[in-house]
Coordinates of C-alpha atoms in Angstrom, one line a residue:
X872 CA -4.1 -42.5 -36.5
X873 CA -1.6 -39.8 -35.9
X874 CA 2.1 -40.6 -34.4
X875 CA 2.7 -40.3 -31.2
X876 CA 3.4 -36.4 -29.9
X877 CA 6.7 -35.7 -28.2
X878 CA 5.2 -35.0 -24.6
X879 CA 6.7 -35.3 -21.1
X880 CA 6.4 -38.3 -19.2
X881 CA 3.5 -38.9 -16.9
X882 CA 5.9 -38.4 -13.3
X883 CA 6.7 -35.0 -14.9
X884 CA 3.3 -33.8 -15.6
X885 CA 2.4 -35.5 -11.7
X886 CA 5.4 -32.9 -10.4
X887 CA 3.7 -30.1 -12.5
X888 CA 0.7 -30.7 -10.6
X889 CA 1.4 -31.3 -7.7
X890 CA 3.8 -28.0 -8.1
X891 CA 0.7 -26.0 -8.9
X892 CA -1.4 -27.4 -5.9
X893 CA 1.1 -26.2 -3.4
X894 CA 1.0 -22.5 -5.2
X895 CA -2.8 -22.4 -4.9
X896 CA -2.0 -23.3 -0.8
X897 CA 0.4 -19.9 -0.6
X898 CA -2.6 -18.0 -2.3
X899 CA -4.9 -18.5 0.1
X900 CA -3.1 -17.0 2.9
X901 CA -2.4 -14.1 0.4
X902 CA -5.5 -13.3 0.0
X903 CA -6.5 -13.4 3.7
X904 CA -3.4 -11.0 3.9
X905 CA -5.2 -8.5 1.4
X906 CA -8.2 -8.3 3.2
X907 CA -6.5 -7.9 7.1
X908 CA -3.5 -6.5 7.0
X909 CA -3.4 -4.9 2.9
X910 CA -6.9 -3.4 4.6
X911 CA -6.1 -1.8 7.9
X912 CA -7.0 1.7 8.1
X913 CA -6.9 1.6 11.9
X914 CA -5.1 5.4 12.7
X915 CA -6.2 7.1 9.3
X916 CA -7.6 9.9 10.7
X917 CA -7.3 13.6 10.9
X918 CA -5.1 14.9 7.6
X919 CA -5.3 11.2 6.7
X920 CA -9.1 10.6 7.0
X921 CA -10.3 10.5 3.2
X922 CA -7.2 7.8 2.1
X923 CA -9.1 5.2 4.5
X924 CA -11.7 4.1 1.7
X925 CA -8.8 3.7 -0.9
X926 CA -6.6 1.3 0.8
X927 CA -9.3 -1.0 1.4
X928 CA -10.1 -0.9 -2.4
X929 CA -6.9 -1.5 -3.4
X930 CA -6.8 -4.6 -1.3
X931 CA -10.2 -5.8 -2.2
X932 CA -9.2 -5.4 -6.2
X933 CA -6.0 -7.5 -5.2
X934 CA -7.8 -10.0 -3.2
X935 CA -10.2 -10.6 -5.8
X936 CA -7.0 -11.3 -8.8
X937 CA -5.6 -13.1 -5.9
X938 CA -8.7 -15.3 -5.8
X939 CA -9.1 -15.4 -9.1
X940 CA -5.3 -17.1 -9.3
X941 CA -6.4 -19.7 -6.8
X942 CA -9.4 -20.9 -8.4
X943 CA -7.1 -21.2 -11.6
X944 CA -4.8 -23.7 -9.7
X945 CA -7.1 -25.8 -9.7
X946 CA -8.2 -25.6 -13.7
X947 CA -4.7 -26.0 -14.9
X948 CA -4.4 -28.9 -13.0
X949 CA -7.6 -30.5 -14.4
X950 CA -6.3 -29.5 -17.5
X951 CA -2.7 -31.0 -17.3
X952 CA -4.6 -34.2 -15.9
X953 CA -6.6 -34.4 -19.2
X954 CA -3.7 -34.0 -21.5
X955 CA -1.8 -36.4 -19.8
X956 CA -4.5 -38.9 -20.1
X957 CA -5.3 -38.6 -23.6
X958 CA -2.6 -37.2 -25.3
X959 CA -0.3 -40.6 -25.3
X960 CA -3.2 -42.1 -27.6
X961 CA -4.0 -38.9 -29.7
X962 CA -6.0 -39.5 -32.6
X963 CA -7.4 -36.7 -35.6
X964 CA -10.7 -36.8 -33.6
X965 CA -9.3 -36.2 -30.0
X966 CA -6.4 -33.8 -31.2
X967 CA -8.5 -30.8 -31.3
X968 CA -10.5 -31.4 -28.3
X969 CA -7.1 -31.7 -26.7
X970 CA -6.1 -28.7 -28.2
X971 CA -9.3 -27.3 -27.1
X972 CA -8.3 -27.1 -22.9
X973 CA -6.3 -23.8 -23.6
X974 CA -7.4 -20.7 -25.2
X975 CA -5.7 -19.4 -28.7
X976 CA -2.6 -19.0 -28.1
X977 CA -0.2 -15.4 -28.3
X978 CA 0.3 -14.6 -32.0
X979 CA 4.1 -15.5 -32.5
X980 CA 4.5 -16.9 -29.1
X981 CA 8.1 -18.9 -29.3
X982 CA 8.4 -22.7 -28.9
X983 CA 9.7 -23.0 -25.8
X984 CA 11.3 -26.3 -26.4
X985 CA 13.2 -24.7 -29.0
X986 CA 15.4 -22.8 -26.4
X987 CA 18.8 -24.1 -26.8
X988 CA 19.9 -25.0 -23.2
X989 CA 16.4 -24.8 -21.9
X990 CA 15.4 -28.1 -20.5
X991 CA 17.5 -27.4 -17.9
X992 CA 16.4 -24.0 -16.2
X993 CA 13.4 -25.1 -15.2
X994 CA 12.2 -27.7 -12.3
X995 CA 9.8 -28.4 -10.1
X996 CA 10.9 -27.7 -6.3
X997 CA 8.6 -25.3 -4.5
X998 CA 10.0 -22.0 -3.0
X999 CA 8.4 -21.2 0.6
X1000 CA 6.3 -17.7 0.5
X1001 CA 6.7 -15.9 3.8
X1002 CA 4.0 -13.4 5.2
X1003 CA 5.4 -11.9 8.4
X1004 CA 3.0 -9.3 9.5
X1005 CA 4.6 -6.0 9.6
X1006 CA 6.6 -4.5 12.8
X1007 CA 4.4 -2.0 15.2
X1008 CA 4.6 2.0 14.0
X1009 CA 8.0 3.2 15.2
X1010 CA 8.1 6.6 14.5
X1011 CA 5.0 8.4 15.9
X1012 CA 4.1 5.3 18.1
X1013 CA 2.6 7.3 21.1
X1014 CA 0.6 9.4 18.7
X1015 CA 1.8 13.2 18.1
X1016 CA -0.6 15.2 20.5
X1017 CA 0.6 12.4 23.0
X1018 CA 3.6 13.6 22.5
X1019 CA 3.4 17.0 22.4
X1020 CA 1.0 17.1 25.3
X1021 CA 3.8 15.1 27.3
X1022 CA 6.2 17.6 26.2
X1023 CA 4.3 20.6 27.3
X1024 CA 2.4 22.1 30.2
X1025 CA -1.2 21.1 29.7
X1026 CA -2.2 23.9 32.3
X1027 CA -0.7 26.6 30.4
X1028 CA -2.4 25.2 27.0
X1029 CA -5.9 25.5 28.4
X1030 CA -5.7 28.8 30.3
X1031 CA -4.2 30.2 26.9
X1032 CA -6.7 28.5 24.6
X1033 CA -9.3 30.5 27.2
X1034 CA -7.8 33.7 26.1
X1035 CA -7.5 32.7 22.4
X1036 CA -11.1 31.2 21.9
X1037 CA -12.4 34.9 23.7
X1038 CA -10.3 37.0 21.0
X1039 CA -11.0 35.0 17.7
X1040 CA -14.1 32.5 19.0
X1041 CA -11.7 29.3 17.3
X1042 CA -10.4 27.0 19.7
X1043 CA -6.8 27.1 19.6
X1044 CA -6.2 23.4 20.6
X1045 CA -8.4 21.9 17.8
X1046 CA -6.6 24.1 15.4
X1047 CA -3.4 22.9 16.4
X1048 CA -3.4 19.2 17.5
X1049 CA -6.9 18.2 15.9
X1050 CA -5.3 18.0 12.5
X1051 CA -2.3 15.7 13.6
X1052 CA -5.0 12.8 15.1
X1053 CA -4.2 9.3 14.1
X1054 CA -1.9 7.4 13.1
X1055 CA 0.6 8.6 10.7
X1056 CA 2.8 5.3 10.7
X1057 CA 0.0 3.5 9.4
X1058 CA 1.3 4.1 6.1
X1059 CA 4.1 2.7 6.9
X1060 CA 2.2 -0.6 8.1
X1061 CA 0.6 -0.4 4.6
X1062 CA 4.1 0.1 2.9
X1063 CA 5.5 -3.1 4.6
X1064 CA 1.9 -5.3 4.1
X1065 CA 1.8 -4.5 0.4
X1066 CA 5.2 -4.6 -0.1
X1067 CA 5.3 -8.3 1.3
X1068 CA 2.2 -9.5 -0.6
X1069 CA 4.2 -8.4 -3.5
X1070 CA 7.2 -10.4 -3.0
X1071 CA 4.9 -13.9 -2.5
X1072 CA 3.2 -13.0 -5.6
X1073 CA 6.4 -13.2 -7.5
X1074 CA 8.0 -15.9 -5.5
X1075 CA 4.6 -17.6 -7.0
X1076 CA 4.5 -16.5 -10.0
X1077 CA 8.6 -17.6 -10.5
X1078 CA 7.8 -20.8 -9.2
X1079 CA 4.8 -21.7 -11.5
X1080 CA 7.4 -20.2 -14.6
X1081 CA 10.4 -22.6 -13.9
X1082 CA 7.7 -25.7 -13.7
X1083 CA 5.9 -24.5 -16.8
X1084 CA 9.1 -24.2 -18.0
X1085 CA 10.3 -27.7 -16.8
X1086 CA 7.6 -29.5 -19.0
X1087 CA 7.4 -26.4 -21.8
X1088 CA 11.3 -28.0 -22.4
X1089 CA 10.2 -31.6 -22.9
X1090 CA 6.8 -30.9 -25.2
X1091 CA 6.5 -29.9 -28.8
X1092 CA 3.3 -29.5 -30.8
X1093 CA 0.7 -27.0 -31.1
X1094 CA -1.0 -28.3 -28.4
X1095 CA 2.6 -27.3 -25.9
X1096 CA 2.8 -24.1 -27.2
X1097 CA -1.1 -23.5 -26.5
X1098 CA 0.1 -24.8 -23.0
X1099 CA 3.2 -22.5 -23.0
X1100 CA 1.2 -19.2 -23.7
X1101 CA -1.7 -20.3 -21.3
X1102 CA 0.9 -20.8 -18.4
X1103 CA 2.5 -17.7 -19.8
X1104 CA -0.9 -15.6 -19.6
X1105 CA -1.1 -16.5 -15.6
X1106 CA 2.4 -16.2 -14.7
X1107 CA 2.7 -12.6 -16.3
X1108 CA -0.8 -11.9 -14.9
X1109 CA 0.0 -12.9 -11.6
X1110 CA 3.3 -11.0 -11.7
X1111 CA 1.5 -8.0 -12.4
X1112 CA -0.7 -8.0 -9.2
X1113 CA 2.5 -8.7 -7.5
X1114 CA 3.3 -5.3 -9.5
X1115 CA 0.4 -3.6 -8.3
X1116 CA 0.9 -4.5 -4.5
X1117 CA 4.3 -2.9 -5.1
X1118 CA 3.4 0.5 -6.6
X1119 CA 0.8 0.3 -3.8
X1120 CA 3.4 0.0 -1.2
X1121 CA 5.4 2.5 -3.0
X1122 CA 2.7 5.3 -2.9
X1123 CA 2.1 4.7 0.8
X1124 CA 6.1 5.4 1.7
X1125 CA 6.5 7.6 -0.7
X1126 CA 3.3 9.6 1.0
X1127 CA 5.1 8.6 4.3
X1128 CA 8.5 10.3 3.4
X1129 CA 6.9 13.5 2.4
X1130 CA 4.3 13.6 5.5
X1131 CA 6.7 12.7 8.1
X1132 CA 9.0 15.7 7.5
X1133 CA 6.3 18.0 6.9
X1134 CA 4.7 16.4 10.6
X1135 CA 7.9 16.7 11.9
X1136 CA 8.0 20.7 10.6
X1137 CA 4.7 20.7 12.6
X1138 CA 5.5 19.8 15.6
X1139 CA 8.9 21.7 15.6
X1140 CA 6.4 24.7 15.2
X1141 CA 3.5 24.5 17.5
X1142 CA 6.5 23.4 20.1
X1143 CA 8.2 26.7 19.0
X1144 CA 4.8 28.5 19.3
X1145 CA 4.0 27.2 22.9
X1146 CA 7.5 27.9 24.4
X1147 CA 7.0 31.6 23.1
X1148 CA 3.5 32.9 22.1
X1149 CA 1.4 30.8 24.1
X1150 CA 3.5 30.6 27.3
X1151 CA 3.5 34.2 26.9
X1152 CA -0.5 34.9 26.6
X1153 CA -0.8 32.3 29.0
X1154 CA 1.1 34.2 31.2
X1155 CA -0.9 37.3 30.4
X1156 CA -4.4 35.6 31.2
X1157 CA -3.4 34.3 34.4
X1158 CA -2.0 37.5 35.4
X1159 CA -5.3 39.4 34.7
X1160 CA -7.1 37.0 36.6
X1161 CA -5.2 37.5 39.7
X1162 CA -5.0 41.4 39.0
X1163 CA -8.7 41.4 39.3
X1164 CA -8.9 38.9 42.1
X1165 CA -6.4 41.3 43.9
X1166 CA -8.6 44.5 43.5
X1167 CA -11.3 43.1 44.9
X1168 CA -9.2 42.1 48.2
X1169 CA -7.6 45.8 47.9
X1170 CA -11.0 47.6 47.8
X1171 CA -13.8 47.0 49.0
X1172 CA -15.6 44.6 46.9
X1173 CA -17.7 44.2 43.7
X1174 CA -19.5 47.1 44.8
X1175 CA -17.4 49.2 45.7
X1176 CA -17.4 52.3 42.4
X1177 CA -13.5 53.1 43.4
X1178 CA -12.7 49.2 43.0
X1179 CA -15.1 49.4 39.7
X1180 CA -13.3 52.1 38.2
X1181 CA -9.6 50.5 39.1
X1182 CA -11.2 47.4 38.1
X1183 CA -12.0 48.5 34.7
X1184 CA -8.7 49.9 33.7
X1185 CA -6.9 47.4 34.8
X1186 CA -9.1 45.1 32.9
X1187 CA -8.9 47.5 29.2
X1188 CA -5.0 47.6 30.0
X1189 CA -4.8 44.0 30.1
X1190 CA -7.0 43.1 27.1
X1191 CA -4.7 45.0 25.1
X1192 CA -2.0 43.3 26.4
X1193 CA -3.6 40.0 25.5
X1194 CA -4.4 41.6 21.8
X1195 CA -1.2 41.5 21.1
X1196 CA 0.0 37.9 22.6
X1197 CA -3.1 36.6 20.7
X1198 CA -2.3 37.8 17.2
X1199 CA 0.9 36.5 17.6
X1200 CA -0.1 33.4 18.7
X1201 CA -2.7 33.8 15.3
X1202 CA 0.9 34.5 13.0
X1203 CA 2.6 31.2 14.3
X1204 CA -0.8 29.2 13.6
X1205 CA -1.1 30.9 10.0
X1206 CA 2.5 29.1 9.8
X1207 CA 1.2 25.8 11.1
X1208 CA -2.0 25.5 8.9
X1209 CA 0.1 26.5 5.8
X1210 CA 2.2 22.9 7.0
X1211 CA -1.2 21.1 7.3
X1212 CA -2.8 22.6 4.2
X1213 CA 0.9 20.6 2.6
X1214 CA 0.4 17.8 4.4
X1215 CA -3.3 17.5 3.1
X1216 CA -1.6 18.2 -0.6
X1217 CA 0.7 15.1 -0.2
X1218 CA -1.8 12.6 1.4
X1219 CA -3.9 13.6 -2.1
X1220 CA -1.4 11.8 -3.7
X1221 CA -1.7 8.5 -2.3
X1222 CA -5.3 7.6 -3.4
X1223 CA -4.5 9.2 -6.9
X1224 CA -1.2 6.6 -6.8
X1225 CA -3.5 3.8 -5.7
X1226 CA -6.2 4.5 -9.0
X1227 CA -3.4 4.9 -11.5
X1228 CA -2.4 1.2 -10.6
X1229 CA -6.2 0.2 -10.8
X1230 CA -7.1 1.7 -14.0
X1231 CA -3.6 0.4 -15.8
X1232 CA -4.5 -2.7 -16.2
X1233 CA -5.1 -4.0 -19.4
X1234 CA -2.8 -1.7 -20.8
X1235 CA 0.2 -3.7 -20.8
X1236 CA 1.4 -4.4 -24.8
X1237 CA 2.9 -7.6 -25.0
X1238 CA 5.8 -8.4 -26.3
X1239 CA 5.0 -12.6 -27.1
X1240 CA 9.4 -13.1 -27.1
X1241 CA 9.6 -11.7 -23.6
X1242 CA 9.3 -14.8 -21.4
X1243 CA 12.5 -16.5 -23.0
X1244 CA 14.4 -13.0 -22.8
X1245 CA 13.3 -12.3 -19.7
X1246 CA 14.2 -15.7 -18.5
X1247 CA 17.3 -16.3 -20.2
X1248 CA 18.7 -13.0 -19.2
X1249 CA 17.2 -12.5 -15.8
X1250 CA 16.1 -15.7 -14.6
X1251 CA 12.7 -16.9 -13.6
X1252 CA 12.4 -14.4 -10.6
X1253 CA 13.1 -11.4 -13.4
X1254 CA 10.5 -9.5 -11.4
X1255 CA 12.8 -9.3 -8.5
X1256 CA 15.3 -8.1 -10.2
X1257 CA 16.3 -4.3 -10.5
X1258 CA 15.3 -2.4 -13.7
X1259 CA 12.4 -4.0 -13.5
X1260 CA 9.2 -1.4 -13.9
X1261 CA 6.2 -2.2 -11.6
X1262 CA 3.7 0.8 -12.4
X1263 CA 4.5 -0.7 -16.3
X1264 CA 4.2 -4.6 -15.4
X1265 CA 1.2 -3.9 -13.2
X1266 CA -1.0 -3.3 -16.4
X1267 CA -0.2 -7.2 -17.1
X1268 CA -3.0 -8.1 -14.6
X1269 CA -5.1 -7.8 -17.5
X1270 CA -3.5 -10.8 -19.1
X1271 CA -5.3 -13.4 -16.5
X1272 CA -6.8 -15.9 -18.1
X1273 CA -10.6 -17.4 -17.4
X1274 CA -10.3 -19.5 -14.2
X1275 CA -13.0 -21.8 -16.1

């Protein structure tokens, strides 16, 4: 018969538990939160059209880690439950089925009972995990073509779209408000809903540390440090989807910063452009139309050859006229698309943001010391704390253990 293992009392190992059982109730409104608000594309259209089947992607790859977490809840708790039972009566035979619950452990990972000062950092009080769903669009709340079209006269727009459409056969209101459809705070709504998910997923994952923590203090053996680098694989695993719901968030503000002033440079323009070269073909086209209206009340009708002739010259002389205010109405949308076309180019980068954090994961190279520097230096919410890298931690996904 062996002696008796150093191991944490049966309360502790309750707390641990019961610890876990409460994280595994925040995850599941965290993953509801990835697939509605982490998935609403609602407003992605126009410029923004082809980000709408990354965003949900992103939040379904998150939900399903998330899920994944939840489910493990429960294993570590069936496995704490069968350690406690049968460790306090460990014999050669039972030993290594013991040992058995948790998966090979790190190479070199540290002893955590070892830590000098260490059995008093950790604990098991649970930390609250806050969703608030994310405040309404702010900046372009009313839509920009609501905007503009408030801003301007509508009757002016159509009668000089008329003229435009009959010179170039484009349709000068689809060129200049059809790109700027949608909802360009959106990404701003995804900034705040990913950003949020990533905060509870490190308020989780620092919770489930300074428990692990609590009862890696009191426990020495191989079978504790198997324990220590299992609860080690899902805390840095779930603090690397916290990661990726960060660099997620980041690409959608970052996307946000560069469109808005780039929207903002569009509207500036097209407002510029109606004020000047569209009031002034406007002003042309209706002008022609009541030239001709007033030569046939001069003459003497449709078929009357003197009113013809006037007619016709009058006509040719105002064509040219409206030429001239159409190509430079053409010059000021040349200037607008070339805004678009930049707005396009920064949107790209948003999905292409998104993939990087996908495809990372895995990647992360562990370094098995980290958990007691990062703790000892930085304390159990080290995620939350600045110098920390998220596009480099979010490769640590791939450290999640089986949930079996």
């Amino acid at each position: 018969m062996a002696s008796v293992l150093n191991v944490p009392p049966t309360e502790d190992f309750t707390a641990f538990n019961g610890l876990v059982a409460r994280q595994g109730e925040h995850l599941g409104p965290m993953v509801d939160w990835t697939g509605k608000e982490c998935s609403d594309t609602d407003g992605l259209d126009g410029l923004l059209a082809f980000i709408k089947p990354y965003v949900p992607e992103a939040a379904h790859f998150l939900g399903d880690k998330l899920r994944l977490c939840q489910t493990g809840m429960g294993t570590i708790k069936d496995k704490v439950t069968t350690v406690d039972r049968e460790l306090r009566t460990e014999d050669e035979r039972n030993a290594s089925a013991i040992r058995a619950l948790f998966p090979e452990e790190l190479s070199g990972f540290p002893d955590i009972s070892t830590v000098s000062g260490g059995a008093n950092l950790g604990n098991f009080s649970d930390e609250a995990v806050t969703l608030k769903t994310p405040d309404p669009p702010k900046e372009f709340s009313q839509g920009v073509v609501g905007r503009l079209a408030g801003m301007k006269s509508g009757h002016e727009m159509i009668i000089a779209n008329k003229a435009y459409k009959m010179v170039t056969g484009e349709s000068l209101i689809d060129q200049l408000f059809k790109p700027l459809t949608g909802d360009w705070d959106r990404l701003m709504y995804l900034h705040d809903a990913y950003d949020t998910l990533g905060d509870a997923c490190y308020t989780v994952t620092a919770t489930l540390r300074k428990g692990s923590w609590k009862i890696g203090s009191e426990w020495k053996g191989d079978t504790a440090t198997a324990f220590d680098s299992y609860m080690f694989r899902w805390t840095m695993g779930l603090g690397g989807v916290g990661d990726a719901a960060k660099e997620v968030a980041k690409a959608c503000k970052d996307g946000y910063d560069t469109i808005l002033t780039l929207v903002r440079a569009a509207v500036g323009a097209i407002d510029q452009l109606i004020d000047s070269a569209i009031k002034a073909l406007a002003k042309e086209a209706l002008e022609m139309v009541a030239g001709d209206a007033a030569i046939e009340v001069v003459g003497l009708g449709p078929e009357d050859p003197v009113a013809d002739v006037v007619a016709l010259g009058w006509t040719a002389y105002k064509m040219v006229k409206i030429y001239e205010k159409v190509r430079a109405v053409v010059r000021g949308v040349t200037t607008i698309v070339t805004i678009f076309n930049n707005i396009e180019q920064a949107a790209k980068q948003i999905p292409d943001a998104i993939s990087k954090v996908t495809k990372s994961v895995g990647s992360f190279i562990n370094d098995d010391q980290s958990l007691t520097d990062y703790v000892e230096q930085r304390g159990f919410e080290f995620e939350k704390n600045s110098g920390w890298d998220p596009i480099l931690g979010a490769a640590r996904i791939g450290m999640l253990p089986s949930a079996t």
